[in-house]
Amino acid sequence: MVELKTDTSIDAMHAAGQVVARALTAVRRAADVGVSLLELDAVAREVLREAGAGSPFLGYRPSFAPAPFPAVICASVNDAIVHGIPDGYRLRDGDLVSVDCGATLDGWAGDSAVSFTVGTPRPADTALIAAAGRALDAGIGAAVVGNRIGDIAHAIGAVCRAAGYGIPDGFGGHGIGRRMHEDPGVPNEGRAGRGMRLRHGMVLAIEPMVTGGGRDDYHAAPDGWTLRTNDGSRAAHAEHTVAITDRGPRVLTARDGL
Ligand code: MG
Ligand code: MG
């Protein structure tokens, strides 16, 4: 069932989304060669703590997971697509990092992700990250009243495929509200004009993931969480929480710069 949010609830979700935005900005500022993933998690924890926000990631345990998630961010480096567990790994020159973060504030959730490089970027990584961003923009652009879920999926998939990148099978965006994961699912590829009609008050986390090798397959690392490309190619991820309104899409996790 899809819950439609009131304008007041969307404002409250914007407040939660802005905590996520600040956390991601702080993490990105802190990320550099030699900085560990655990240190980045600590940066995000501090932003959530200062805001009085909770983490929907910390302790999260979906059916596939062998253990509760131990951090407030996912930090996925290079061939890791999503769900990387922050650990003592120290970032190296040219690493591609995808950071996903959530927050709950006054009972409402926000969810957003960004990819970036540290040190001297590989041109191929810069292009991959740019494509994830363009795919996200295209998905947001299709998130308008009267369109359907398939229009968002098609818009995302068209950008990724045109660039020659892969789209990991079976992962995508989702409805979001009082819980981080609600109906409907928002696939990263699909047919325009199909699926649920978009209405004022729907709030969706839209989150393209792209793989540089052009393949859609992946595997779980031994930790049971981290998903890595099978061909070792690098991956990028971009996500915003977006409210569908009569006045157009409203990006609740928008960041200032960075
Ligand atoms: Mg996320
Ligand atoms: Mg999400």
Coordinates of C-alpha atoms and ligand atoms in Angstrom, one line a residue:
M1 CA 0.0 0.0 0.0
V2 CA 1.3 3.4 -0.9
E3 CA 0.8 6.1 1.8
L4 CA 0.2 9.6 0.5
K5 CA 1.8 12.3 2.6
T6 CA 0.2 15.6 3.5
D7 CA 2.1 18.8 2.8
T8 CA 2.9 19.1 6.5
S9 CA 4.3 15.6 6.5
I10 CA 6.4 16.5 3.4
D11 CA 7.8 19.5 5.3
A12 CA 8.7 17.2 8.2
M13 CA 10.4 14.8 5.7
H14 CA 12.3 17.7 4.3
A15 CA 13.7 18.4 7.8
A16 CA 14.9 14.8 8.0
G17 CA 16.2 14.9 4.5
Q18 CA 18.3 18.0 5.3
V19 CA 20.0 16.1 8.1
V20 CA 21.0 13.5 5.6
A21 CA 22.2 16.2 3.2
R22 CA 24.4 17.8 5.9
A23 CA 25.8 14.4 6.9
L24 CA 26.7 13.6 3.3
T25 CA 28.3 17.0 2.8
A26 CA 30.3 16.6 6.0
V27 CA 31.4 13.1 5.0
R28 CA 32.5 14.3 1.5
R29 CA 34.5 17.2 3.1
A30 CA 36.2 14.8 5.4
A31 CA 37.0 12.1 2.8
D32 CA 40.6 12.2 1.6
V33 CA 43.5 9.9 0.9
G34 CA 44.4 8.2 4.2
V35 CA 41.0 8.7 5.9
S36 CA 39.3 5.5 7.0
L37 CA 35.7 4.5 6.3
L38 CA 35.1 4.2 10.1
E39 CA 36.2 7.8 10.4
L40 CA 33.7 8.8 7.7
D41 CA 31.0 7.0 9.6
A42 CA 31.9 8.9 12.8
V43 CA 31.6 12.2 10.9
A44 CA 28.0 11.2 9.9
R45 CA 27.2 10.0 13.4
E46 CA 28.1 13.4 14.8
V47 CA 25.9 15.2 12.3
L48 CA 22.9 13.0 13.2
R49 CA 23.7 13.3 17.0
E50 CA 23.8 17.1 16.8
A51 CA 20.5 17.2 14.9
G52 CA 18.8 14.8 17.4
A53 CA 18.2 12.4 14.6
G54 CA 18.3 8.6 14.6
S55 CA 19.7 6.3 12.0
P56 CA 17.5 3.9 10.0
F57 CA 20.7 2.1 8.8
L58 CA 22.2 1.3 12.3
G59 CA 20.9 -2.1 13.4
Y60 CA 18.9 -2.6 10.2
R61 CA 18.5 -6.3 9.4
P62 CA 16.6 -7.3 6.2
S63 CA 16.0 -10.9 5.5
F64 CA 19.2 -11.4 3.4
A65 CA 21.5 -9.9 6.0
P66 CA 23.6 -12.2 8.3
A67 CA 23.9 -9.6 10.9
P68 CA 22.4 -6.1 11.8
F69 CA 24.1 -3.3 9.9
P70 CA 26.7 -1.7 12.2
A71 CA 26.9 1.8 10.9
V72 CA 25.0 5.0 9.9
I73 CA 26.5 5.1 6.4
C74 CA 27.1 2.6 3.8
A75 CA 30.6 3.2 2.3
S76 CA 31.2 1.3 -1.0
V77 CA 34.6 1.6 -2.5
N78 CA 35.5 1.0 -6.2
D79 CA 34.0 -2.4 -7.3
A80 CA 31.5 -2.3 -4.3
I81 CA 28.2 -1.1 -5.7
V82 CA 26.2 -0.5 -2.5
H83 CA 25.8 -1.7 1.2
G84 CA 29.5 -1.5 2.0
I85 CA 30.2 -1.7 5.8
P86 CA 32.6 1.0 7.0
D87 CA 35.7 -0.5 8.4
G88 CA 39.4 0.4 8.9
Y89 CA 40.2 0.6 5.2
R90 CA 42.0 3.9 4.5
L91 CA 41.1 5.6 1.2
R92 CA 43.8 5.5 -1.4
D93 CA 44.6 7.9 -4.3
G94 CA 42.0 7.6 -7.0
D95 CA 39.5 5.6 -5.0
L96 CA 35.8 5.9 -6.0
V97 CA 33.6 6.1 -2.9
S98 CA 29.8 5.7 -2.8
V99 CA 28.3 6.9 0.5
D100 CA 24.7 6.2 1.4
C101 CA 23.1 7.8 4.5
G102 CA 19.7 7.9 6.2
A103 CA 18.3 9.8 9.1
T104 CA 15.0 9.7 11.0
L105 CA 13.8 12.9 12.6
D106 CA 10.5 13.3 14.4
G107 CA 9.5 9.9 13.1
W108 CA 10.2 10.6 9.4
A109 CA 13.0 9.1 7.3
G110 CA 15.3 10.5 4.7
D111 CA 17.7 8.6 2.4
S112 CA 20.3 9.8 0.0
A113 CA 23.6 8.8 -1.6
V114 CA 26.5 10.3 -3.5
S115 CA 29.6 9.0 -5.2
F116 CA 32.9 10.9 -5.5
T117 CA 36.6 10.2 -5.9
V118 CA 39.5 11.0 -3.6
G119 CA 42.9 12.2 -4.7
T120 CA 43.5 12.1 -8.5
P121 CA 40.4 10.8 -10.2
R122 CA 40.5 8.3 -13.1
P123 CA 38.7 9.9 -16.1
A124 CA 36.5 6.8 -16.4
D125 CA 35.3 7.2 -12.8
T126 CA 34.5 10.8 -13.3
A127 CA 32.4 9.8 -16.3
L128 CA 30.7 7.0 -14.4
I129 CA 29.8 9.3 -11.5
A130 CA 28.5 11.9 -13.9
A131 CA 26.2 9.3 -15.5
A132 CA 24.8 8.3 -12.2
G133 CA 24.0 11.9 -11.5
R134 CA 22.4 12.4 -14.9
A135 CA 20.3 9.3 -14.4
L136 CA 19.2 10.6 -11.1
D137 CA 18.3 14.0 -12.6
A138 CA 16.3 12.2 -15.4
G139 CA 14.5 10.1 -12.8
I140 CA 13.6 13.1 -10.8
G141 CA 12.5 14.9 -13.9
A142 CA 10.0 12.1 -14.6
A143 CA 8.7 12.2 -11.0
V144 CA 5.6 14.3 -11.9
V145 CA 1.9 13.9 -11.2
G146 CA 0.2 11.9 -13.9
N147 CA 3.4 10.0 -14.9
R148 CA 3.9 6.4 -13.8
I149 CA 6.6 4.5 -12.0
G150 CA 7.7 3.1 -15.3
D151 CA 8.4 6.6 -16.6
I152 CA 10.9 7.1 -13.8
A153 CA 12.5 3.7 -14.4
H154 CA 12.7 4.3 -18.1
A155 CA 14.3 7.7 -17.7
I156 CA 17.0 6.3 -15.4
G157 CA 17.7 3.2 -17.5
A158 CA 17.9 5.1 -20.8
V159 CA 20.6 7.4 -19.4
C160 CA 22.7 4.4 -18.0
R161 CA 22.3 2.3 -21.1
A162 CA 23.1 5.1 -23.5
A163 CA 26.4 5.6 -21.7
G164 CA 27.1 1.9 -22.0
Y165 CA 26.9 1.1 -18.3
G166 CA 25.4 -1.8 -16.5
I167 CA 22.4 -1.6 -14.1
P168 CA 22.6 -4.1 -11.2
D169 CA 19.7 -6.5 -11.4
G170 CA 17.0 -6.3 -8.7
F171 CA 18.0 -3.2 -6.9
G172 CA 16.4 0.2 -7.1
G173 CA 14.5 2.9 -5.3
H174 CA 11.5 2.7 -3.0
G175 CA 8.8 4.6 -1.3
I176 CA 9.8 6.3 1.9
G177 CA 8.0 7.8 4.9
R178 CA 7.9 6.8 8.5
R179 CA 9.9 3.8 7.4
M180 CA 12.9 3.9 5.1
H181 CA 11.6 1.3 2.8
E182 CA 7.9 1.5 1.8
D183 CA 5.9 0.7 -1.4
P184 CA 6.2 1.2 -4.3
G185 CA 9.5 -0.2 -5.6
V186 CA 11.2 2.1 -8.1
P187 CA 13.2 0.1 -10.6
N188 CA 16.3 1.5 -12.3
E189 CA 15.1 0.3 -15.7
G190 CA 11.6 -0.3 -17.1
R191 CA 9.0 0.6 -19.7
A192 CA 7.5 4.1 -19.9
G193 CA 3.8 4.4 -19.3
R194 CA 3.7 1.2 -17.1
G195 CA 3.2 0.8 -13.4
M196 CA 1.6 2.8 -10.7
R197 CA 0.3 6.3 -11.4
L198 CA 2.2 9.1 -9.6
R199 CA 0.1 11.3 -7.3
H200 CA 0.6 14.4 -5.2
G201 CA 2.0 13.2 -1.8
M202 CA 4.0 10.2 -2.9
V203 CA 7.5 10.3 -1.6
L204 CA 10.1 8.2 -3.3
A205 CA 13.8 7.5 -2.9
I206 CA 15.2 7.4 -6.4
E207 CA 18.6 5.8 -6.7
P208 CA 20.3 4.8 -9.9
M209 CA 23.4 2.5 -9.6
V210 CA 25.7 2.1 -12.6
T211 CA 28.6 -0.3 -13.3
G212 CA 31.5 0.7 -15.5
G213 CA 31.9 -2.7 -17.1
G214 CA 28.4 -2.7 -18.6
R215 CA 27.3 -5.9 -16.8
D216 CA 24.3 -6.2 -14.5
D217 CA 25.5 -9.1 -12.3
Y218 CA 27.1 -8.8 -8.9
H219 CA 27.8 -10.9 -5.9
A220 CA 27.7 -10.5 -2.1
A221 CA 31.0 -10.2 -0.4
P222 CA 31.8 -12.6 2.5
D223 CA 30.4 -10.0 5.0
G224 CA 26.9 -10.7 3.5
W225 CA 26.2 -7.1 2.9
T226 CA 28.6 -5.5 0.4
L227 CA 27.6 -6.1 -3.2
R228 CA 30.5 -6.1 -5.7
T229 CA 30.6 -6.3 -9.5
N230 CA 31.5 -9.7 -10.9
D231 CA 33.9 -8.2 -13.4
G232 CA 35.7 -6.0 -10.9
S233 CA 34.6 -2.8 -12.7
R234 CA 33.8 0.2 -10.6
A235 CA 30.3 1.3 -9.7
A236 CA 28.6 4.6 -8.8
H237 CA 25.4 5.4 -6.9
A238 CA 23.3 8.5 -6.6
E239 CA 20.1 8.9 -4.6
H240 CA 17.7 11.6 -3.4
T241 CA 14.4 11.4 -1.5
V242 CA 11.9 13.2 -3.7
A243 CA 8.3 14.3 -3.0
I244 CA 5.9 14.3 -5.9
T245 CA 3.7 17.4 -5.7
D246 CA 1.3 19.3 -7.8
R247 CA 4.0 21.9 -8.2
G248 CA 6.6 19.4 -9.5
P249 CA 9.2 17.2 -7.8
R250 CA 10.6 18.5 -4.5
V251 CA 14.1 17.1 -3.7
L252 CA 14.0 16.7 0.1
T253 CA 17.7 15.7 0.4
A254 CA 19.1 18.5 -1.8
R255 CA 22.6 19.6 -0.8
D256 CA 24.2 23.0 -1.1
G257 CA 27.1 22.4 -3.4
L258 CA 29.1 19.1 -2.9
Ligands
MG1 MG 20.1 5.0 0.5
MG2 MG 17.3 4.0 -0.6

